PDB file of C-alpha atoms in Angstrom:
ATOM      1  CA  UNK A   1      90.881  87.244 156.082  1.00 37.00           C
ATOM      2  CA  UNK A   2      90.723  85.156 152.986  1.00 39.00           C
ATOM      3  CA  UNK A   3      87.711  84.371 150.875  1.00 42.00           C
ATOM      4  CA  UNK A   4      86.704  80.673 151.160  1.00 42.00           C
ATOM      5  CA  UNK A   5      85.334  80.644 147.654  1.00 53.00           C
ATOM      6  CA  UNK A   6      88.602  81.832 146.156  1.00 58.00           C
ATOM      7  CA  UNK A   7      90.959  79.849 148.396  1.00 56.00           C
ATOM      8  CA  UNK A   8      92.064  77.742 145.446  1.00 49.00           C
ATOM      9  CA  UNK A   9      94.065  80.815 144.190  1.00 54.00           C
ATOM     10  CA  UNK A  10      96.380  80.344 147.192  1.00 51.00           C
ATOM     11  CA  UNK A  11      98.075  77.531 145.289  1.00 53.00           C
ATOM     12  CA  UNK A  12      99.574  80.104 142.954  1.00 50.00           C
ATOM     13  CA  UNK A  13     101.744  81.379 145.854  1.00 51.00           C
ATOM     14  CA  UNK A  14     102.973  77.955 147.043  1.00 57.00           C
ATOM     15  CA  UNK A  15     106.455  77.129 145.959  1.00 57.00           C
ATOM     16  CA  UNK A  16     106.698  73.625 144.526  1.00 57.00           C
ATOM     17  CA  UNK A  17     109.854  71.475 144.698  1.00 54.00           C
ATOM     18  CA  UNK A  18     110.334  71.495 140.976  1.00 54.00           C
ATOM     19  CA  UNK A  19     109.411  75.150 140.392  1.00 51.00           C
ATOM     20  CA  UNK A  20     110.957  76.614 137.273  1.00 55.00           C
ATOM     21  CA  UNK A  21     113.295  79.469 138.253  1.00 49.00           C
ATOM     22  CA  UNK A  22     112.167  81.454 135.201  1.00 50.00           C
ATOM     23  CA  UNK A  23     108.555  81.160 136.287  1.00 56.00           C
ATOM     24  CA  UNK A  24     108.437  81.582 140.124  1.00 55.00           C
ATOM     25  CA  UNK A  25     105.253  81.438 142.067  1.00 65.00           C
ATOM     26  CA  UNK A  26     103.044  84.485 142.605  1.00 61.00           C
ATOM     27  CA  UNK A  27     103.509  86.572 145.721  1.00 61.00           C
ATOM     28  CA  UNK A  28     100.827  86.558 148.392  1.00 54.00           C
ATOM     29  CA  UNK A  29     100.125  90.182 147.523  1.00 60.00           C
ATOM     30  CA  UNK A  30      99.449  89.347 143.927  1.00 62.00           C
ATOM     31  CA  UNK A  31      97.107  86.509 144.912  1.00 61.00           C
ATOM     32  CA  UNK A  32      95.153  88.699 147.326  1.00 65.00           C
ATOM     33  CA  UNK A  33      94.958  91.452 144.706  1.00 70.00           C
ATOM     34  CA  UNK A  34      93.437  88.982 142.220  1.00 70.00           C
ATOM     35  CA  UNK A  35      90.977  87.795 144.816  1.00 71.00           C
ATOM     36  CA  UNK A  36      89.778  91.336 145.337  1.00 77.00           C
ATOM     37  CA  UNK A  37      89.359  91.917 141.575  1.00 80.00           C
ATOM     38  CA  UNK A  38      87.396  88.639 141.109  1.00 81.00           C
ATOM     39  CA  UNK A  39      85.237  89.369 144.126  1.00 81.00           C
ATOM     40  CA  UNK A  40      84.372  92.766 142.685  1.00 86.00           C
ATOM     41  CA  UNK A  41      83.658  91.243 139.278  1.00 88.00           C
ATOM     42  CA  UNK A  42      81.143  88.824 140.912  1.00 88.00           C
ATOM     43  CA  UNK A  43      79.264  91.781 142.398  1.00 91.00           C
ATOM     44  CA  UNK A  44      79.535  93.674 139.125  1.00 92.00           C
ATOM     45  CA  UNK A  45      77.796  90.832 137.285  1.00 93.00           C
ATOM     46  CA  UNK A  46      74.890  90.876 139.800  1.00 93.00           C
ATOM     47  CA  UNK A  47      74.381  94.594 139.201  1.00 93.00           C
ATOM     48  CA  UNK A  48      73.590  94.179 135.514  1.00 93.00           C
ATOM     49  CA  UNK A  49      69.884  93.525 136.148  1.00 93.00           C
ATOM     50  CA  UNK A  50      69.454  96.423 138.556  1.00 94.00           C
ATOM     51  CA  UNK A  51      71.289  98.797 136.124  1.00 93.00           C
ATOM     52  CA  UNK A  52      68.444  98.049 133.628  1.00 92.00           C
ATOM     53  CA  UNK A  53      66.218 100.486 135.614  1.00 93.00           C
ATOM     54  CA  UNK A  54      68.522 103.386 134.770  1.00 90.00           C
ATOM     55  CA  UNK A  55      67.656 102.800 131.085  1.00 90.00           C
ATOM     56  CA  UNK A  56      63.919 102.253 131.757  1.00 92.00           C
ATOM     57  CA  UNK A  57      63.716 105.674 133.496  1.00 89.00           C
ATOM     58  CA  UNK A  58      64.604 107.537 130.368  1.00 88.00           C
ATOM     59  CA  UNK A  59      62.943 105.221 127.748  1.00 88.00           C
ATOM     60  CA  UNK A  60      59.766 103.372 128.784  1.00 89.00           C
ATOM     61  CA  UNK A  61      58.753 105.976 131.398  1.00 92.00           C
ATOM     62  CA  UNK A  62      58.991 108.801 128.829  1.00 91.00           C
ATOM     63  CA  UNK A  63      57.108 106.887 126.105  1.00 91.00           C
ATOM     64  CA  UNK A  64      54.477 105.862 128.667  1.00 92.00           C
ATOM     65  CA  UNK A  65      54.072 109.458 129.777  1.00 91.00           C
ATOM     66  CA  UNK A  66      53.413 110.787 126.278  1.00 91.00           C
ATOM     67  CA  UNK A  67      50.248 108.684 126.100  1.00 91.00           C
ATOM     68  CA  UNK A  68      48.822 110.220 129.272  1.00 92.00           C
ATOM     69  CA  UNK A  69      47.093 113.451 130.213  1.00 93.00           C
ATOM     70  CA  UNK A  70      49.796 116.120 130.646  1.00 90.00           C
ATOM     71  CA  UNK A  71      47.914 119.404 130.663  1.00 87.00           C
ATOM     72  CA  UNK A  72      48.491 121.907 133.433  1.00 84.00           C
ATOM     73  CA  UNK A  73      45.954 124.655 132.704  1.00 77.00           C
ATOM     74  CA  UNK A  74      44.679 125.509 129.249  1.00 78.00           C
ATOM     75  CA  UNK A  75      47.962 126.586 127.663  1.00 82.00           C
ATOM     76  CA  UNK A  76      50.680 124.464 129.264  1.00 85.00           C
ATOM     77  CA  UNK A  77      51.571 120.836 128.750  1.00 87.00           C
ATOM     78  CA  UNK A  78      54.187 119.015 130.873  1.00 89.00           C
ATOM     79  CA  UNK A  79      56.957 117.408 128.862  1.00 90.00           C
ATOM     80  CA  UNK A  80      56.870 113.668 129.542  1.00 89.00           C
ATOM     81  CA  UNK A  81      60.633 113.544 130.072  1.00 89.00           C
ATOM     82  CA  UNK A  82      60.456 116.283 132.843  1.00 90.00           C
ATOM     83  CA  UNK A  83      59.198 113.775 135.410  1.00 91.00           C
ATOM     84  CA  UNK A  84      62.740 112.331 135.472  1.00 91.00           C
ATOM     85  CA  UNK A  85      63.650 115.488 137.441  1.00 92.00           C
ATOM     86  CA  UNK A  86      61.803 113.964 140.365  1.00 93.00           C
ATOM     87  CA  UNK A  87      64.343 111.179 140.435  1.00 94.00           C
ATOM     88  CA  UNK A  88      67.112 113.820 140.778  1.00 93.00           C
ATOM     89  CA  UNK A  89      65.177 115.883 143.346  1.00 95.00           C
ATOM     90  CA  UNK A  90      64.560 112.788 145.411  1.00 95.00           C
ATOM     91  CA  UNK A  91      68.298 111.917 145.383  1.00 94.00           C
ATOM     92  CA  UNK A  92      69.206 115.552 146.421  1.00 94.00           C
ATOM     93  CA  UNK A  93      66.760 115.385 149.322  1.00 95.00           C
ATOM     94  CA  UNK A  94      67.591 111.802 150.506  1.00 94.00           C
ATOM     95  CA  UNK A  95      71.388 111.880 150.359  1.00 92.00           C
ATOM     96  CA  UNK A  96      71.804 114.590 153.049  1.00 93.00           C
ATOM     97  CA  UNK A  97      69.205 112.737 155.213  1.00 94.00           C
ATOM     98  CA  UNK A  98      71.091 109.510 154.699  1.00 93.00           C
ATOM     99  CA  UNK A  99      74.410 111.017 155.633  1.00 91.00           C
ATOM    100  CA  UNK A 100      73.255 113.271 158.512  1.00 92.00           C
ATOM    101  CA  UNK A 101      70.682 111.078 160.156  1.00 92.00           C
ATOM    102  CA  UNK A 102      70.619 107.441 158.865  1.00 91.00           C
ATOM    103  CA  UNK A 103      74.399 106.812 159.085  1.00 91.00           C
ATOM    104  CA  UNK A 104      74.792 108.178 162.645  1.00 91.00           C
ATOM    105  CA  UNK A 105      71.655 106.286 163.833  1.00 92.00           C
ATOM    106  CA  UNK A 106      72.974 102.994 162.365  1.00 91.00           C
ATOM    107  CA  UNK A 107      76.506 103.674 163.591  1.00 91.00           C
ATOM    108  CA  UNK A 108      75.397 103.772 167.169  1.00 90.00           C
ATOM    109  CA  UNK A 109      73.802 100.346 166.721  1.00 90.00           C
ATOM    110  CA  UNK A 110      76.340  98.474 164.502  1.00 88.00           C
ATOM    111  CA  UNK A 111      79.541 100.147 165.477  1.00 88.00           C
ATOM    112  CA  UNK A 112      80.467 100.509 161.808  1.00 87.00           C
ATOM    113  CA  UNK A 113      81.714 103.977 160.872  1.00 86.00           C
ATOM    114  CA  UNK A 114      79.678 103.724 157.618  1.00 87.00           C
ATOM    115  CA  UNK A 115      76.534 102.749 159.599  1.00 90.00           C
ATOM    116  CA  UNK A 116      75.913  99.635 157.536  1.00 91.00           C
ATOM    117  CA  UNK A 117      78.086  97.442 155.309  1.00 90.00           C
ATOM    118  CA  UNK A 118      78.541  98.638 151.720  1.00 91.00           C
ATOM    119  CA  UNK A 119      76.802  95.585 150.188  1.00 92.00           C
ATOM    120  CA  UNK A 120      73.904  96.065 152.593  1.00 94.00           C
ATOM    121  CA  UNK A 121      73.533  99.593 151.291  1.00 93.00           C
ATOM    122  CA  UNK A 122      73.461  98.293 147.739  1.00 94.00           C
ATOM    123  CA  UNK A 123      70.947  95.548 148.728  1.00 95.00           C
ATOM    124  CA  UNK A 124      68.595  98.153 150.103  1.00 95.00           C
ATOM    125  CA  UNK A 125      68.720 100.056 146.885  1.00 95.00           C
ATOM    126  CA  UNK A 126      67.999  96.913 144.880  1.00 96.00           C
ATOM    127  CA  UNK A 127      65.053  95.991 147.166  1.00 97.00           C
ATOM    128  CA  UNK A 128      63.554  99.443 146.632  1.00 97.00           C
ATOM    129  CA  UNK A 129      63.951  98.982 142.879  1.00 96.00           C
ATOM    130  CA  UNK A 130      61.889  95.776 143.062  1.00 96.00           C
ATOM    131  CA  UNK A 131      59.189  97.704 144.987  1.00 97.00           C
ATOM    132  CA  UNK A 132      59.291 100.301 142.223  1.00 96.00           C
ATOM    133  CA  UNK A 133      58.892  97.583 139.596  1.00 96.00           C
ATOM    134  CA  UNK A 134      55.677  96.405 141.407  1.00 96.00           C
ATOM    135  CA  UNK A 135      54.404  99.955 141.338  1.00 96.00           C
ATOM    136  CA  UNK A 136      55.273 100.331 137.631  1.00 96.00           C
ATOM    137  CA  UNK A 137      53.283  97.126 136.971  1.00 96.00           C
ATOM    138  CA  UNK A 138      50.262  98.345 138.952  1.00 96.00           C
ATOM    139  CA  UNK A 139      50.173 101.731 137.348  1.00 96.00           C
ATOM    140  CA  UNK A 140      50.337 100.184 133.849  1.00 95.00           C
ATOM    141  CA  UNK A 141      47.538  97.812 134.672  1.00 95.00           C
ATOM    142  CA  UNK A 142      45.509 100.852 135.735  1.00 95.00           C
ATOM    143  CA  UNK A 143      46.344 102.675 132.479  1.00 94.00           C
ATOM    144  CA  UNK A 144      45.357  99.642 130.415  1.00 93.00           C
ATOM    145  CA  UNK A 145      42.022  99.429 132.289  1.00 93.00           C
ATOM    146  CA  UNK A 146      41.272 103.049 131.358  1.00 93.00           C
ATOM    147  CA  UNK A 147      42.251 102.246 127.732  1.00 92.00           C
ATOM    148  CA  UNK A 148      39.777  99.350 127.614  1.00 90.00           C
ATOM    149  CA  UNK A 149      36.989 101.441 129.297  1.00 91.00           C
ATOM    150  CA  UNK A 150      37.433 104.293 126.804  1.00 88.00           C
ATOM    151  CA  UNK A 151      38.048 102.015 123.827  1.00 88.00           C
ATOM    152  CA  UNK A 152      41.341 103.698 122.930  1.00 87.00           C
ATOM    153  CA  UNK A 153      43.387 102.113 120.208  1.00 83.00           C
ATOM    154  CA  UNK A 154      45.210 104.851 118.318  1.00 85.00           C
ATOM    155  CA  UNK A 155      48.894 105.561 119.008  1.00 79.00           C
ATOM    156  CA  UNK A 156      48.287 109.314 119.303  1.00 84.00           C
ATOM    157  CA  UNK A 157      45.067 109.109 121.391  1.00 87.00           C
ATOM    158  CA  UNK A 158      45.546 110.517 124.909  1.00 89.00           C
ATOM    159  CA  UNK A 159      44.586 108.242 127.775  1.00 91.00           C
ATOM    160  CA  UNK A 160      42.394 110.249 130.297  1.00 92.00           C
ATOM    161  CA  UNK A 161      44.772 109.487 133.145  1.00 92.00           C
ATOM    162  CA  UNK A 162      47.188 112.007 134.751  1.00 93.00           C
ATOM    163  CA  UNK A 163      50.848 111.672 134.028  1.00 93.00           C
ATOM    164  CA  UNK A 164      51.364 112.162 137.821  1.00 94.00           C
ATOM    165  CA  UNK A 165      50.393 108.503 138.244  1.00 95.00           C
ATOM    166  CA  UNK A 166      53.978 107.832 137.234  1.00 95.00           C
ATOM    167  CA  UNK A 167      55.331 110.098 139.996  1.00 95.00           C
ATOM    168  CA  UNK A 168      55.531 107.310 142.726  1.00 95.00           C
ATOM    169  CA  UNK A 169      57.792 105.047 140.616  1.00 95.00           C
ATOM    170  CA  UNK A 170      60.094 108.019 139.858  1.00 95.00           C
ATOM    171  CA  UNK A 171      60.368 108.878 143.601  1.00 96.00           C
ATOM    172  CA  UNK A 172      61.003 105.272 144.529  1.00 96.00           C
ATOM    173  CA  UNK A 173      63.726 104.905 141.914  1.00 95.00           C
ATOM    174  CA  UNK A 174      65.273 108.113 143.176  1.00 94.00           C
ATOM    175  CA  UNK A 175      65.297 106.642 146.742  1.00 95.00           C
ATOM    176  CA  UNK A 176      66.757 103.455 145.349  1.00 95.00           C
ATOM    177  CA  UNK A 177      69.522 105.321 143.620  1.00 93.00           C
ATOM    178  CA  UNK A 178      70.346 107.110 146.913  1.00 92.00           C
ATOM    179  CA  UNK A 179      71.432 103.779 148.261  1.00 93.00           C
ATOM    180  CA  UNK A 180      72.446 101.937 145.108  1.00 92.00           C
ATOM    181  CA  UNK A 181      74.496 104.386 143.051  1.00 89.00           C
ATOM    182  CA  UNK A 182      76.402 105.845 146.020  1.00 87.00           C
ATOM    183  CA  UNK A 183      76.829 102.410 147.484  1.00 90.00           C
ATOM    184  CA  UNK A 184      78.269 101.089 144.271  1.00 91.00           C
ATOM    185  CA  UNK A 185      80.758 103.923 143.923  1.00 89.00           C
ATOM    186  CA  UNK A 186      81.812 103.536 147.591  1.00 89.00           C
ATOM    187  CA  UNK A 187      82.129  99.747 147.254  1.00 91.00           C
ATOM    188  CA  UNK A 188      84.091  99.592 144.059  1.00 89.00           C
ATOM    189  CA  UNK A 189      86.486 102.331 145.065  1.00 87.00           C
ATOM    190  CA  UNK A 190      87.067 101.037 148.605  1.00 87.00           C
ATOM    191  CA  UNK A 191      87.447  97.367 147.675  1.00 86.00           C
ATOM    192  CA  UNK A 192      89.866  98.051 144.835  1.00 82.00           C
ATOM    193  CA  UNK A 193      93.565  97.144 145.444  1.00 80.00           C
ATOM    194  CA  UNK A 194      95.521 100.149 146.699  1.00 78.00           C
ATOM    195  CA  UNK A 195      97.597 100.225 143.599  1.00 74.00           C
ATOM    196  CA  UNK A 196      94.563 100.059 141.251  1.00 76.00           C
ATOM    197  CA  UNK A 197      91.997 102.535 142.726  1.00 78.00           C
ATOM    198  CA  UNK A 198      91.183 103.722 139.183  1.00 82.00           C
ATOM    199  CA  UNK A 199      89.795 100.268 138.673  1.00 83.00           C
ATOM    200  CA  UNK A 200      87.008 101.114 141.049  1.00 83.00           C
ATOM    201  CA  UNK A 201      85.859 104.006 138.975  1.00 85.00           C
ATOM    202  CA  UNK A 202      85.938 101.842 135.858  1.00 87.00           C
ATOM    203  CA  UNK A 203      83.781  99.215 137.480  1.00 87.00           C
ATOM    204  CA  UNK A 204      81.256 101.827 138.627  1.00 89.00           C
ATOM    205  CA  UNK A 205      80.960 103.697 135.286  1.00 89.00           C
ATOM    206  CA  UNK A 206      80.792 100.452 133.355  1.00 90.00           C
ATOM    207  CA  UNK A 207      77.625  99.409 135.291  1.00 89.00           C
ATOM    208  CA  UNK A 208      75.834 102.378 133.865  1.00 85.00           C
ATOM    209  CA  UNK A 209      76.949 101.484 130.236  1.00 87.00           C
ATOM    210  CA  UNK A 210      76.166  97.777 130.685  1.00 89.00           C
ATOM    211  CA  UNK A 211      72.704  98.704 131.974  1.00 86.00           C
ATOM    212  CA  UNK A 212      71.976 100.528 128.702  1.00 86.00           C
ATOM    213  CA  UNK A 213      73.234  97.616 126.602  1.00 90.00           C
ATOM    214  CA  UNK A 214      71.583  94.857 128.611  1.00 91.00           C
ATOM    215  CA  UNK A 215      68.281  96.680 128.605  1.00 90.00           C
ATOM    216  CA  UNK A 216      68.405  96.989 124.865  1.00 91.00           C
ATOM    217  CA  UNK A 217      69.173  93.266 124.625  1.00 91.00           C
ATOM    218  CA  UNK A 218      66.250  92.478 126.924  1.00 91.00           C
ATOM    219  CA  UNK A 219      63.857  94.660 124.913  1.00 90.00           C
ATOM    220  CA  UNK A 220      65.074  93.092 121.689  1.00 91.00           C
ATOM    221  CA  UNK A 221      64.568  89.541 123.089  1.00 92.00           C
ATOM    222  CA  UNK A 222      61.100  90.369 124.421  1.00 90.00           C
ATOM    223  CA  UNK A 223      60.119  91.921 121.005  1.00 89.00           C
ATOM    224  CA  UNK A 224      61.239  88.769 119.161  1.00 90.00           C
ATOM    225  CA  UNK A 225      59.658  86.355 121.620  1.00 89.00           C
ATOM    226  CA  UNK A 226      56.278  88.290 121.879  1.00 88.00           C
ATOM    227  CA  UNK A 227      56.022  88.630 118.077  1.00 88.00           C
ATOM    228  CA  UNK A 228      56.642  84.925 117.659  1.00 87.00           C
ATOM    229  CA  UNK A 229      54.179  83.879 120.309  1.00 84.00           C
ATOM    230  CA  UNK A 230      51.310  86.311 119.579  1.00 80.00           C
ATOM    231  CA  UNK A 231      52.242  88.085 116.401  1.00 80.00           C
ATOM    232  CA  UNK A 232      52.376  91.450 118.226  1.00 83.00           C
ATOM    233  CA  UNK A 233      55.117  92.972 120.320  1.00 85.00           C
ATOM    234  CA  UNK A 234      54.619  93.699 123.993  1.00 87.00           C
ATOM    235  CA  UNK A 235      56.583  96.921 123.480  1.00 86.00           C
ATOM    236  CA  UNK A 236      55.488  98.283 120.128  1.00 81.00           C
ATOM    237  CA  UNK A 237      55.328 101.847 118.795  1.00 84.00           C
ATOM    238  CA  UNK A 238      51.623 102.038 119.925  1.00 87.00           C
ATOM    239  CA  UNK A 239      51.682 101.663 123.744  1.00 88.00           C
ATOM    240  CA  UNK A 240      47.910 101.937 123.699  1.00 87.00           C
ATOM    241  CA  UNK A 241      47.754  98.561 121.966  1.00 86.00           C
ATOM    242  CA  UNK A 242      50.599  96.760 123.665  1.00 87.00           C
ATOM    243  CA  UNK A 243      51.490  94.921 126.865  1.00 88.00           C
ATOM    244  CA  UNK A 244      53.917  97.090 128.651  1.00 91.00           C
ATOM    245  CA  UNK A 245      52.634  95.540 131.877  1.00 92.00           C
ATOM    246  CA  UNK A 246      54.166  92.180 130.759  1.00 92.00           C
ATOM    247  CA  UNK A 247      57.519  93.887 130.395  1.00 93.00           C
ATOM    248  CA  UNK A 248      57.331  95.458 133.877  1.00 95.00           C
ATOM    249  CA  UNK A 249      56.199  92.073 135.281  1.00 95.00           C
ATOM    250  CA  UNK A 250      59.128  90.284 133.730  1.00 94.00           C
ATOM    251  CA  UNK A 251      61.533  93.009 135.020  1.00 94.00           C
ATOM    252  CA  UNK A 252      60.004  92.405 138.536  1.00 96.00           C
ATOM    253  CA  UNK A 253      60.565  88.672 138.340  1.00 96.00           C
ATOM    254  CA  UNK A 254      64.124  88.672 137.084  1.00 96.00           C
ATOM    255  CA  UNK A 255      64.990  91.481 139.515  1.00 96.00           C
ATOM    256  CA  UNK A 256      63.594  89.495 142.435  1.00 97.00           C
ATOM    257  CA  UNK A 257      65.518  86.350 141.435  1.00 96.00           C
ATOM    258  CA  UNK A 258      68.778  88.390 140.905  1.00 96.00           C
ATOM    259  CA  UNK A 259      68.221  90.021 144.320  1.00 96.00           C
ATOM    260  CA  UNK A 260      67.997  86.571 146.008  1.00 96.00           C
ATOM    261  CA  UNK A 261      71.288  85.518 144.384  1.00 95.00           C
ATOM    262  CA  UNK A 262      72.834  88.820 145.382  1.00 95.00           C
ATOM    263  CA  UNK A 263      71.861  88.289 149.058  1.00 94.00           C
ATOM    264  CA  UNK A 264      73.410  84.789 148.939  1.00 93.00           C
ATOM    265  CA  UNK A 265      76.625  86.073 147.427  1.00 90.00           C
ATOM    266  CA  UNK A 266      77.072  89.073 149.718  1.00 89.00           C
ATOM    267  CA  UNK A 267      76.764  86.817 152.785  1.00 88.00           C
ATOM    268  CA  UNK A 268      79.993  85.117 151.850  1.00 83.00           C
ATOM    269  CA  UNK A 269      81.837  88.198 150.593  1.00 85.00           C
ATOM    270  CA  UNK A 270      85.066  88.955 152.516  1.00 81.00           C
ATOM    271  CA  UNK A 271      85.718  92.711 152.661  1.00 83.00           C
ATOM    272  CA  UNK A 272      89.114  94.117 152.240  1.00 75.00           C
ATOM    273  CA  UNK A 273      90.682  95.294 155.491  1.00 70.00           C
ATOM    274  CA  UNK A 274      89.489  98.793 156.314  1.00 56.00           C
ATOM    275  CA  UNK A 275      91.832 101.735 155.617  1.00 49.00           C
ATOM    276  CA  UNK A 276      93.535 102.227 158.949  1.00 40.00           C
ATOM    277  CA  UNK A 277      94.043 105.917 158.488  1.00 44.00           C
ATOM    278  CA  UNK A 278      90.410 106.469 157.702  1.00 43.00           C
ATOM    279  CA  UNK A 279      89.254 104.378 160.621  1.00 43.00           C
ATOM    280  CA  UNK A 280      91.686 106.153 163.021  1.00 45.00           C
ATOM    281  CA  UNK A 281      90.533 109.563 161.888  1.00 47.00           C
ATOM    282  CA  UNK A 282      86.898 108.520 162.504  1.00 44.00           C
ATOM    283  CA  UNK A 283      87.819 107.317 166.016  1.00 48.00           C
ATOM    284  CA  UNK A 284      89.638 110.582 166.823  1.00 46.00           C
ATOM    285  CA  UNK A 285      86.690 112.663 165.683  1.00 46.00           C
ATOM    286  CA  UNK A 286      84.267 110.565 167.708  1.00 50.00           C
ATOM    287  CA  UNK A 287      86.472 110.749 170.753  1.00 48.00           C
ATOM    288  CA  UNK A 288      86.748 114.561 170.441  1.00 53.00           C
ATOM    289  CA  UNK A 289      82.938 114.869 170.161  1.00 52.00           C
ATOM    290  CA  UNK A 290      82.507 112.667 173.268  1.00 46.00           C
ATOM    291  CA  UNK A 291      84.926 114.701 175.231  1.00 50.00           C
ATOM    292  CA  UNK A 292      83.268 117.989 174.275  1.00 53.00           C
ATOM    293  CA  UNK A 293      79.855 116.608 175.232  1.00 50.00           C
ATOM    294  CA  UNK A 294      81.218 115.481 178.634  1.00 46.00           C
ATOM    295  CA  UNK A 295      82.775 118.853 179.152  1.00 51.00           C
ATOM    296  CA  UNK A 296      79.528 120.649 178.409  1.00 53.00           C
ATOM    297  CA  UNK A 297      77.683 118.338 180.825  1.00 47.00           C
TER     298      UNK A 297
END
């Protein structure tokens, strides 16, 4: 099947009457390969906003955690950055559940050997990210309420609010990454042209890098805009006298808008034909399991 949105590229493979012999038209294979790469590029561009969360996990979350109560007993204090381990733990727990239970469950209903389409898996991850952004905003509103009630203004003053209030957003982002990161790797590798499989890895790893850079750009723009409008940055060195909640609210809004565009684009995306060998192997395994179950019955 050919993508309707990229059908204009088919003209490159049409031989014209006055075609220059030294510059022949492209082959159909070359045209289809370019379509695949351009389609992947469109999805890559829509992942720039979701990839911002990977930077927020190790920047704003850590800085936010340092302002909160971190004591466990009289002699031990939790490092603010250690809460990121809950993202990893959530992924380690959820990936086996996804592969062993969710995929077979969905496979029986959709008939797809992956359970759901690759872009649907990515969409679920992005949707969970948006839920996490809402939780991030709500927790920061709660922290600021405590700050006002206790009249806290100093950068080194500890807000009497447990750092474990940040745990739900870490767990949600871990769950989101279960769908998003694995889905992206699967999508970019699978949809790459057969002769350019390394391109899929490049697309995937570059999403992580672009997330860091785009988040830095977003923070820079917010800092300039907020200083110009109110004379004080939303994300200053003193988080006890800033508006980190505005930053989280903005991240929620742009993520929701980007998600709406992503849903619209993925509806028209034409997947590359499935790998015949892979599908056949799956069908053989499924048939063998069916036969064994019938034999046991």
